[in-house]
Amino acid sequence: MAQSKVSELAKVSAMGMIGTAIEDFDFIAAGLASSIAWPYVFFPKGNFAADLLASLGAFLVSFVARPFGAFLFGHYGDRLGRKSSLVFTLLTMGVGVLIIAIVPGYAVLGLAAPILLFIARILQGLGYGGEWGSVTTWVVEHASTSKWRALWASIVPEGYAIGGLAAAVLTTLLLSIYGFKSFVDFYWRIPFYIGIVVILIGAFLRYTLMESPIFSKIFSERKVLSLPSLQVFKEKWTDVLKLAGINMIAQTPFYVAITVMITYISVALSLPRSFASFTTVIGEIVGGFLVIICGLLADIVGRKNLLIAIYAIAIIFSIPYILLVNTAVPSLVLLSQVILMGLAFGAVAVLSSYLSEYFDPKYRASGSGLAYQIGVLLGVLPQSLLIGYIVGTSKVNSIYIGIILAITAILSLVSLLLARETRGIKVG
C-alpha cells in the first residue's frame, strides 16, 4: 500500500476508535451506574429486586433502540456517506448523555425522573446503534486492498476497551474516594459531564476526515440506493439474521459482567462494590490486548475459524464461570470476570471486519449495523433480565446464570457454522 494510503487509513482507524471510545465511555458509565446508583436515585425506595430490575430496564431499553439506530443511521451511511452518519451518531448520543447528567432523581421529580431517564437511554441507544455499521464499514472500505483488513478493523473495538476502561477506572476511583453514599448522591454523574465535552470534540474531529473511497465512487456514479436499510432486508434478510445470531454470544458475556454481575458480586457475595467495579477495569485492560491479537489472528487463520474457537471456549467456560464467582474468593472472582469479558472482546474484534465484509457496498452500513444490533438485542436483553431476576430475588440457584450463558453460546455457534468465510474477498 502507498504511504499516503496507509497514513489516511491510520487516521480513519484511529478516529473510528476514538469515536467508539467516546460513545462506549458513556455507555459503560451508564451500565455501571444502573447497577450501583440508579436503583437508589431514580426509583422509589421499596423492594430492592423491583428497583434493580427497573434500573436495569432503564439501561437495557437502549438495546431495544439500537436496531432502530442501526436502521436509521445505516440508511444515512449508505445514502449520504459513512463519515456524515458518524457525526450524527455522536451528536444523538450526546443529547442522551446531557439529559442523564442533569436530570434530578425521584425525590425531586417523582415519576418524571425515571421517564426522562428512559428517554435519555433511548437516545443513547439510537446513537450507539448507528455507530457500528457505519464506522466498521468506513474502516473496512479504506482498508479494502490490505491483507491486514481485520487487524485495521479491530482498531475500532479497541475503542470499546479504552472507553470502557476509562469509565470503569473513573467509577472505581469515585467509589473508593467518596464512598457509596456520596457516589449515589452525586458523583455517579461525573462521567456524563465529561462525556458531553468529549462527544462534541469527537464529532468535530470526525467531520475533518475523508469519506470512504468506495462510497464516494458509488455516489459519483449515482448508484446510491434510495432505501438501503429496507433493501438489505429484502435481499439479504437471511444473512442479517444469521449474523445477528453469530453476534449474540459476542455481547452477552460483556454486558452481564458489567451490570448484573456487579450487583451479584457486591450484594450476594458481600464483596466491596469498589472491588466489583475493579473487576471491569482489569477486564477492559485484558480485552484491549485481546482485540488486537484476535484482529491479527483473523487475518491469519480466517474470521470463521477463530470465532469457532472462541465460541467453543465460551460454551465450555459458562458453568465454571459462575462456580468460580460463587467461591467469593476475590482472585477467583476477578479471574472469572476477566475471562468472560475477554471472550466478548475477542469475538467483537473479529466481527468488526466479518460483518461488513458480508455485504455489498450499496447497503453495507445498513446490513452490518442491523446484524450487529439485532444480535446485541437478542444476546443481551432477555439474558440480562433473567439474570437480573436471579440476582435480585435469590430464589433461583445461581448455576442458571452459567446455563443461560451456555445456551446463548450454543445458539451463536450454530449460526456461525451456517455462515461463510470472508477473509480475502473483494469489498469494493
Short mmCIF file of C-alpha atoms in Angstrom, two decimals:
data_model
loop_
_atom_site.label_atom_id
_atom_site.label_comp_id
_atom_site.label_asym_id
_atom_site.label_seq_id
_atom_site.Cartn_x
_atom_site.Cartn_y
_atom_site.Cartn_z
CA MET A 1 0.00 0.00 0.00
CA ALA A 2 1.20 3.54 -0.77
CA GLN A 3 2.46 5.54 2.20
CA SER A 4 -0.27 8.18 1.77
CA LYS A 5 -2.97 5.50 1.78
CA VAL A 6 -1.53 3.90 4.92
CA SER A 7 -1.39 7.32 6.58
CA GLU A 8 -5.03 8.07 5.74
CA LEU A 9 -6.09 4.57 6.81
CA ALA A 10 -4.32 5.05 10.13
CA LYS A 11 -6.15 8.35 10.66
CA VAL A 12 -9.53 6.84 9.80
CA SER A 13 -8.95 3.81 12.03
CA ALA A 14 -7.77 6.00 14.90
CA MET A 15 -10.76 8.31 14.58
CA GLY A 16 -13.08 5.33 14.40
CA MET A 17 -11.51 4.06 17.61
CA ILE A 18 -11.68 7.45 19.32
CA GLY A 19 -15.34 7.93 18.43
CA THR A 20 -16.17 4.44 19.63
CA ALA A 21 -14.22 5.06 22.84
CA ILE A 22 -16.18 8.26 23.48
CA GLU A 23 -19.54 6.56 22.99
CA ASP A 24 -18.54 3.48 24.97
CA PHE A 25 -17.27 5.60 27.85
CA ASP A 26 -20.77 6.97 28.37
CA PHE A 27 -22.46 3.65 27.62
CA ILE A 28 -20.36 1.71 30.15
CA ALA A 29 -20.70 4.51 32.69
CA ALA A 30 -24.46 4.06 32.33
CA GLY A 31 -24.14 0.29 32.75
CA LEU A 32 -22.16 0.64 35.96
CA ALA A 33 -24.44 3.38 37.28
CA SER A 34 -27.52 1.26 36.55
CA SER A 35 -26.27 -1.49 38.87
CA ILE A 36 -24.78 0.74 41.58
CA ALA A 37 -26.59 4.09 41.80
CA TRP A 38 -29.74 4.30 39.69
CA PRO A 39 -31.86 1.91 41.82
CA TYR A 40 -31.50 4.45 44.66
CA VAL A 41 -31.67 7.65 42.58
CA PHE A 42 -34.46 7.22 40.02
CA PHE A 43 -36.86 4.81 41.68
CA PRO A 44 -38.90 4.85 44.91
CA LYS A 45 -37.25 3.09 47.82
CA GLY A 46 -39.08 -0.17 48.27
CA ASN A 47 -38.43 -3.67 47.04
CA PHE A 48 -34.74 -3.89 46.05
CA ALA A 49 -35.35 -6.56 43.41
CA ALA A 50 -38.01 -4.41 41.74
CA ASP A 51 -35.80 -1.30 41.87
CA LEU A 52 -32.83 -3.22 40.46
CA LEU A 53 -34.88 -4.64 37.60
CA ALA A 54 -36.35 -1.21 36.86
CA SER A 55 -32.86 0.31 36.85
CA LEU A 56 -31.56 -2.44 34.59
CA GLY A 57 -34.60 -1.84 32.39
CA ALA A 58 -33.54 1.79 32.02
CA PHE A 59 -30.11 0.60 30.92
CA LEU A 60 -31.42 -2.18 28.70
CA VAL A 61 -34.10 -0.11 26.93
CA SER A 62 -31.28 1.31 24.85
CA PHE A 63 -30.72 -2.16 23.43
CA VAL A 64 -34.26 -2.08 22.05
CA ALA A 65 -33.46 1.28 20.46
CA ARG A 66 -30.15 0.14 18.96
CA PRO A 67 -31.58 -1.78 15.97
CA PHE A 68 -33.67 1.30 15.13
CA GLY A 69 -30.50 3.38 15.33
CA ALA A 70 -28.77 0.93 13.01
CA PHE A 71 -31.70 1.16 10.58
CA LEU A 72 -31.80 4.98 10.67
CA PHE A 73 -28.09 5.78 10.61
CA GLY A 74 -27.28 2.83 8.37
CA HIS A 75 -29.70 4.36 5.88
CA TYR A 76 -27.85 7.68 6.06
CA GLY A 77 -24.49 5.93 5.98
CA ASP A 78 -25.42 4.24 2.70
CA ARG A 79 -27.20 7.32 1.30
CA LEU A 80 -25.11 10.31 2.41
CA GLY A 81 -21.81 8.74 3.44
CA ARG A 82 -20.24 6.74 6.24
CA LYS A 83 -18.46 9.74 7.74
CA SER A 84 -21.54 12.01 7.72
CA SER A 85 -23.58 9.38 9.51
CA LEU A 86 -20.90 9.01 12.19
CA VAL A 87 -21.01 12.71 13.08
CA PHE A 88 -24.75 12.46 13.74
CA THR A 89 -24.47 9.26 15.80
CA LEU A 90 -22.16 11.06 18.23
CA LEU A 91 -24.43 14.12 18.46
CA THR A 92 -27.52 11.97 19.08
CA MET A 93 -25.65 10.12 21.81
CA GLY A 94 -24.64 13.49 23.26
CA VAL A 95 -28.24 14.63 23.77
CA GLY A 96 -28.98 11.49 25.78
CA VAL A 97 -25.81 11.94 27.85
CA LEU A 98 -26.74 15.56 28.63
CA ILE A 99 -30.19 14.54 29.91
CA ILE A 100 -28.72 11.84 32.17
CA ALA A 101 -26.12 14.24 33.55
CA ILE A 102 -28.60 16.92 34.65
CA VAL A 103 -31.95 15.21 35.34
CA PRO A 104 -32.87 15.21 39.07
CA GLY A 105 -33.83 11.98 40.82
CA TYR A 106 -37.13 10.51 42.00
CA ALA A 107 -37.07 12.51 45.24
CA VAL A 108 -37.34 15.74 43.23
CA LEU A 109 -39.31 14.84 40.09
CA GLY A 110 -41.21 11.74 41.11
CA LEU A 111 -42.21 9.51 38.18
CA ALA A 112 -40.93 12.10 35.72
CA ALA A 113 -37.36 11.20 36.74
CA PRO A 114 -37.37 7.57 35.50
CA ILE A 115 -39.38 8.60 32.43
CA LEU A 116 -36.69 11.16 31.47
CA LEU A 117 -34.02 8.57 32.20
CA PHE A 118 -35.70 6.12 29.83
CA ILE A 119 -35.96 8.80 27.11
CA ALA A 120 -32.27 9.62 27.50
CA ARG A 121 -31.32 5.97 27.28
CA ILE A 122 -33.40 5.58 24.10
CA LEU A 123 -31.48 8.49 22.53
CA GLN A 124 -28.20 6.91 23.63
CA GLY A 125 -29.32 3.63 22.10
CA LEU A 126 -30.22 5.27 18.79
CA GLY A 127 -26.82 6.95 18.54
CA TYR A 128 -24.87 3.95 19.75
CA GLY A 129 -26.86 1.63 17.50
CA GLY A 130 -26.00 3.68 14.43
CA GLU A 131 -22.29 3.68 15.21
CA TRP A 132 -21.17 0.13 14.43
CA GLY A 133 -22.33 -0.33 10.85
CA SER A 134 -21.01 2.99 9.57
CA VAL A 135 -17.71 3.04 11.47
CA THR A 136 -16.63 -0.53 10.65
CA THR A 137 -17.72 -0.04 7.03
CA TRP A 138 -15.74 3.21 6.90
CA VAL A 139 -12.56 1.47 8.08
CA VAL A 140 -13.01 -1.76 6.08
CA GLU A 141 -13.54 0.19 2.87
CA HIS A 142 -10.46 2.31 3.47
CA ALA A 143 -8.53 -0.97 4.07
CA SER A 144 -10.13 -2.74 1.10
CA THR A 145 -6.82 -3.69 -0.54
CA SER A 146 -4.89 -4.51 2.64
CA LYS A 147 -4.16 -8.13 3.57
CA TRP A 148 -4.48 -6.98 7.21
CA ARG A 149 -8.05 -5.73 6.84
CA ALA A 150 -9.30 -7.45 10.00
CA LEU A 151 -6.41 -6.00 12.00
CA TRP A 152 -7.21 -2.48 10.81
CA ALA A 153 -10.91 -3.00 11.53
CA SER A 154 -10.14 -4.35 15.02
CA ILE A 155 -8.82 -0.92 15.96
CA VAL A 156 -12.47 0.18 16.10
CA PRO A 157 -13.48 -2.13 19.00
CA GLU A 158 -10.21 -1.19 20.68
CA GLY A 159 -12.19 1.96 21.42
CA TYR A 160 -14.62 -0.18 23.42
CA ALA A 161 -11.75 -1.30 25.64
CA ILE A 162 -10.36 2.22 26.02
CA GLY A 163 -13.71 3.92 26.63
CA GLY A 164 -14.95 1.15 28.90
CA LEU A 165 -11.67 1.17 30.82
CA ALA A 166 -11.86 4.92 31.36
CA ALA A 167 -15.44 4.64 32.62
CA ALA A 168 -14.62 1.70 34.91
CA VAL A 169 -11.50 3.37 36.32
CA LEU A 170 -13.32 6.63 36.95
CA THR A 171 -16.28 4.86 38.58
CA THR A 172 -13.98 2.77 40.77
CA LEU A 173 -11.98 5.83 41.84
CA LEU A 174 -15.12 7.82 42.65
CA LEU A 175 -16.50 4.95 44.73
CA SER A 176 -13.19 4.48 46.54
CA ILE A 177 -12.59 8.17 47.26
CA TYR A 178 -16.08 9.40 48.09
CA GLY A 179 -17.80 6.22 49.29
CA PHE A 180 -21.06 4.61 48.25
CA LYS A 181 -23.44 7.23 49.70
CA SER A 182 -21.73 10.23 48.11
CA PHE A 183 -21.39 8.33 44.84
CA VAL A 184 -25.15 7.70 44.80
CA ASP A 185 -25.94 11.27 45.84
CA PHE A 186 -23.87 12.98 43.12
CA TYR A 187 -20.57 11.55 41.90
CA TRP A 188 -22.03 8.93 39.53
CA ARG A 189 -22.90 11.93 37.29
CA ILE A 190 -19.27 12.99 36.76
CA PRO A 191 -18.60 10.61 33.81
CA PHE A 192 -21.61 12.04 31.99
CA TYR A 193 -20.47 15.66 32.44
CA ILE A 194 -17.13 14.64 30.97
CA GLY A 195 -18.89 12.74 28.20
CA ILE A 196 -20.74 15.81 26.93
CA VAL A 197 -17.47 17.65 26.28
CA VAL A 198 -15.61 14.80 24.58
CA ILE A 199 -18.59 13.95 22.34
CA LEU A 200 -18.56 17.46 20.87
CA ILE A 201 -14.81 17.26 20.29
CA GLY A 202 -15.13 13.81 18.70
CA ALA A 203 -17.88 14.91 16.32
CA PHE A 204 -15.74 17.81 15.08
CA LEU A 205 -12.67 15.61 14.57
CA ARG A 206 -14.65 13.03 12.59
CA TYR A 207 -16.00 15.75 10.33
CA THR A 208 -12.46 16.68 9.24
CA LEU A 209 -11.57 13.24 7.78
CA MET A 210 -12.05 11.69 4.32
CA GLU A 211 -15.15 9.85 3.20
CA SER A 212 -14.86 6.17 2.24
CA PRO A 213 -13.40 5.93 -1.29
CA ILE A 214 -15.77 3.06 -2.13
CA PHE A 215 -18.83 5.08 -1.09
CA SER A 216 -17.50 8.15 -2.95
CA LYS A 217 -17.31 6.06 -6.12
CA ILE A 218 -20.87 4.74 -5.67
CA PHE A 219 -22.11 8.27 -5.00
CA SER A 220 -20.36 9.77 -8.03
CA GLU A 221 -21.77 7.04 -10.27
CA ARG A 222 -25.29 7.67 -8.89
CA LYS A 223 -25.64 4.09 -7.69
CA VAL A 224 -26.81 5.00 -4.21
CA LEU A 225 -29.97 3.16 -3.16
CA SER A 226 -32.99 5.18 -2.12
CA LEU A 227 -33.88 2.89 0.82
CA PRO A 228 -30.79 0.80 1.63
CA SER A 229 -31.94 -0.36 5.07
CA LEU A 230 -35.14 -1.78 3.58
CA GLN A 231 -33.34 -3.15 0.54
CA VAL A 232 -30.85 -5.17 2.58
CA PHE A 233 -33.71 -6.79 4.50
CA LYS A 234 -35.48 -7.60 1.26
CA GLU A 235 -32.45 -9.15 -0.44
CA LYS A 236 -30.30 -10.39 2.46
CA TRP A 237 -32.61 -10.96 5.41
CA THR A 238 -31.28 -14.49 5.97
CA ASP A 239 -27.72 -13.12 6.19
CA VAL A 240 -28.81 -10.36 8.56
CA LEU A 241 -30.47 -12.84 10.93
CA LYS A 242 -27.66 -15.38 10.64
CA LEU A 243 -25.05 -12.79 11.51
CA ALA A 244 -27.24 -11.46 14.32
CA GLY A 245 -27.24 -14.97 15.78
CA ILE A 246 -23.46 -15.12 15.48
CA ASN A 247 -23.14 -11.82 17.36
CA MET A 248 -25.27 -12.88 20.36
CA ILE A 249 -22.56 -14.51 22.46
CA ALA A 250 -20.11 -11.78 21.50
CA GLN A 251 -22.35 -9.45 23.56
CA THR A 252 -23.91 -11.45 26.41
CA PRO A 253 -20.74 -12.08 28.49
CA PHE A 254 -19.60 -8.48 28.46
CA TYR A 255 -22.85 -6.82 29.44
CA VAL A 256 -23.66 -9.48 32.03
CA ALA A 257 -20.22 -8.95 33.58
CA ILE A 258 -20.50 -5.16 33.83
CA THR A 259 -24.13 -4.90 35.00
CA VAL A 260 -25.99 -7.63 36.88
CA MET A 261 -22.84 -9.46 37.99
CA ILE A 262 -21.55 -6.27 39.62
CA THR A 263 -24.65 -6.34 41.82
CA TYR A 264 -24.32 -10.10 42.36
CA ILE A 265 -20.69 -9.80 43.48
CA SER A 266 -21.39 -6.92 45.87
CA VAL A 267 -24.81 -7.96 47.21
CA ALA A 268 -24.99 -11.77 47.07
CA LEU A 269 -21.29 -12.35 47.80
CA SER A 270 -20.85 -9.29 50.09
CA LEU A 271 -17.65 -8.18 48.38
CA PRO A 272 -16.94 -4.41 48.20
CA ARG A 273 -18.64 -2.51 45.39
CA SER A 274 -15.33 -0.91 44.51
CA PHE A 275 -13.85 -4.39 44.02
CA ALA A 276 -16.79 -5.43 41.83
CA SER A 277 -16.22 -2.35 39.68
CA PHE A 278 -12.45 -3.02 39.68
CA THR A 279 -13.03 -6.39 38.00
CA THR A 280 -14.29 -4.48 34.96
CA VAL A 281 -11.14 -2.34 34.97
CA ILE A 282 -8.90 -5.41 34.65
CA GLY A 283 -11.31 -6.98 32.15
CA GLU A 284 -11.12 -3.89 29.94
CA ILE A 285 -7.29 -3.85 30.08
CA VAL A 286 -7.02 -7.52 29.11
CA GLY A 287 -9.72 -7.03 26.49
CA GLY A 288 -7.74 -4.23 24.89
CA PHE A 289 -4.82 -6.58 24.23
CA LEU A 290 -7.09 -9.39 23.04
CA VAL A 291 -8.79 -7.14 20.48
CA ILE A 292 -5.58 -6.53 18.56
CA ILE A 293 -4.37 -10.13 18.95
CA CYS A 294 -7.66 -11.52 17.62
CA GLY A 295 -7.76 -8.96 14.79
CA LEU A 296 -4.33 -10.17 13.70
CA LEU A 297 -5.28 -13.85 14.04
CA ALA A 298 -8.43 -13.28 11.98
CA ASP A 299 -6.22 -12.25 9.06
CA ILE A 300 -4.01 -15.33 9.53
CA VAL A 301 -6.43 -18.19 10.27
CA GLY A 302 -9.68 -16.68 8.99
CA ARG A 303 -12.65 -14.99 10.65
CA LYS A 304 -14.87 -18.05 10.92
CA ASN A 305 -12.22 -20.43 12.27
CA LEU A 306 -11.21 -18.04 15.03
CA LEU A 307 -14.82 -17.39 16.02
CA ILE A 308 -15.50 -21.14 16.23
CA ALA A 309 -12.62 -21.47 18.69
CA ILE A 310 -13.80 -18.52 20.80
CA TYR A 311 -17.39 -19.77 20.92
CA ALA A 312 -16.32 -23.28 21.86
CA ILE A 313 -14.38 -21.84 24.80
CA ALA A 314 -17.43 -19.79 25.79
CA ILE A 315 -19.59 -22.92 25.92
CA ILE A 316 -17.03 -24.81 28.00
CA PHE A 317 -16.42 -21.92 30.41
CA SER A 318 -20.06 -20.93 31.09
CA ILE A 319 -20.66 -23.20 34.09
CA PRO A 320 -17.13 -22.91 35.57
CA TYR A 321 -17.58 -19.13 35.39
CA ILE A 322 -20.39 -19.00 37.93
CA LEU A 323 -18.77 -21.70 40.08
CA LEU A 324 -15.61 -19.59 40.32
CA VAL A 325 -17.62 -16.47 41.14
CA ASN A 326 -19.55 -18.32 43.85
CA THR A 327 -16.33 -19.11 45.74
CA ALA A 328 -16.33 -15.41 46.76
CA VAL A 329 -12.52 -15.60 46.68
CA PRO A 330 -11.53 -12.21 45.20
CA SER A 331 -8.76 -13.58 42.98
CA LEU A 332 -11.06 -16.23 41.50
CA VAL A 333 -13.91 -13.77 41.06
CA LEU A 334 -11.54 -11.43 39.25
CA LEU A 335 -10.20 -14.24 37.06
CA SER A 336 -13.68 -15.39 36.07
CA GLN A 337 -14.83 -11.85 35.19
CA VAL A 338 -11.71 -11.20 33.12
CA ILE A 339 -12.06 -14.43 31.14
CA LEU A 340 -15.75 -13.77 30.47
CA MET A 341 -15.10 -10.23 29.26
CA GLY A 342 -12.07 -11.40 27.26
CA LEU A 343 -14.19 -13.83 25.26
CA ALA A 344 -16.52 -10.98 24.30
CA PHE A 345 -13.67 -8.67 23.29
CA GLY A 346 -12.04 -11.37 21.18
CA ALA A 347 -15.26 -12.11 19.31
CA VAL A 348 -16.10 -8.45 18.67
CA ALA A 349 -12.60 -7.89 17.28
CA VAL A 350 -13.26 -10.48 14.59
CA LEU A 351 -16.80 -9.30 13.90
CA SER A 352 -15.59 -5.76 13.19
CA SER A 353 -14.41 -6.93 9.76
CA TYR A 354 -16.55 -10.06 9.34
CA LEU A 355 -19.96 -8.36 9.35
CA SER A 356 -19.00 -5.54 6.97
CA GLU A 357 -17.32 -7.92 4.53
CA TYR A 358 -20.53 -9.95 4.29
CA PHE A 359 -22.50 -7.22 2.45
CA ASP A 360 -22.27 -5.32 -0.84
CA PRO A 361 -21.14 -1.66 -0.63
CA LYS A 362 -24.59 -0.38 -1.65
CA TYR A 363 -26.07 -1.42 1.70
CA ARG A 364 -23.03 -2.40 3.74
CA ALA A 365 -23.50 0.10 6.57
CA SER A 366 -27.18 -0.86 6.89
CA GLY A 367 -26.64 -4.63 6.71
CA SER A 368 -23.69 -4.86 9.08
CA GLY A 369 -25.25 -2.40 11.53
CA LEU A 370 -28.59 -4.19 11.63
CA ALA A 371 -26.97 -7.61 12.00
CA TYR A 372 -24.80 -6.38 14.84
CA GLN A 373 -27.52 -4.52 16.75
CA ILE A 374 -30.20 -7.20 16.38
CA GLY A 375 -27.60 -9.61 17.74
CA VAL A 376 -26.94 -7.25 20.65
CA LEU A 377 -30.66 -7.09 21.41
CA LEU A 378 -31.11 -10.88 21.29
CA GLY A 379 -27.89 -11.53 23.19
CA VAL A 380 -28.31 -9.04 26.00
CA LEU A 381 -31.91 -8.08 26.79
CA PRO A 382 -33.53 -11.43 27.70
CA GLN A 383 -30.38 -12.82 29.31
CA SER A 384 -29.74 -9.74 31.45
CA LEU A 385 -33.35 -9.57 32.65
CA LEU A 386 -33.34 -13.26 33.57
CA ILE A 387 -30.02 -12.98 35.39
CA GLY A 388 -31.18 -9.73 36.99
CA TYR A 389 -34.19 -11.59 38.37
CA ILE A 390 -31.93 -14.32 39.73
CA VAL A 391 -29.63 -11.78 41.35
CA GLY A 392 -32.41 -9.60 42.71
CA THR A 393 -34.56 -12.32 44.28
CA SER A 394 -32.03 -15.09 45.07
CA LYS A 395 -34.93 -17.51 44.60
CA VAL A 396 -33.25 -19.38 41.77
CA ASN A 397 -29.97 -21.22 42.07
CA SER A 398 -27.22 -19.10 40.53
CA ILE A 399 -25.99 -22.05 38.44
CA TYR A 400 -28.67 -20.97 35.96
CA ILE A 401 -26.54 -17.92 35.18
CA GLY A 402 -23.98 -20.29 33.65
CA ILE A 403 -26.69 -22.25 31.84
CA ILE A 404 -28.04 -19.05 30.26
CA LEU A 405 -24.55 -18.17 29.01
CA ALA A 406 -24.01 -21.69 27.63
CA ILE A 407 -27.31 -21.76 25.74
CA THR A 408 -26.57 -18.39 24.15
CA ALA A 409 -23.10 -19.57 23.10
CA ILE A 410 -24.51 -22.75 21.54
CA LEU A 411 -27.07 -20.76 19.51
CA SER A 412 -24.33 -18.44 18.23
CA LEU A 413 -22.09 -21.38 17.30
CA VAL A 414 -24.89 -22.99 15.30
CA SER A 415 -25.45 -19.71 13.43
CA LEU A 416 -21.73 -19.44 12.76
CA LEU A 417 -21.50 -22.93 11.29
CA LEU A 418 -24.13 -21.90 8.73
CA ALA A 419 -22.12 -18.85 7.64
CA ARG A 420 -19.29 -18.49 5.13
CA GLU A 421 -15.71 -17.26 5.44
CA THR A 422 -14.94 -13.72 4.24
CA ARG A 423 -11.16 -13.50 4.52
CA GLY A 424 -9.67 -12.45 1.19
CA ILE A 425 -12.92 -11.45 -0.53
CA LYS A 426 -13.14 -8.18 -2.50
CA VAL A 427 -15.11 -5.49 -0.67
CA GLY A 428 -15.00 -2.78 -3.36
#
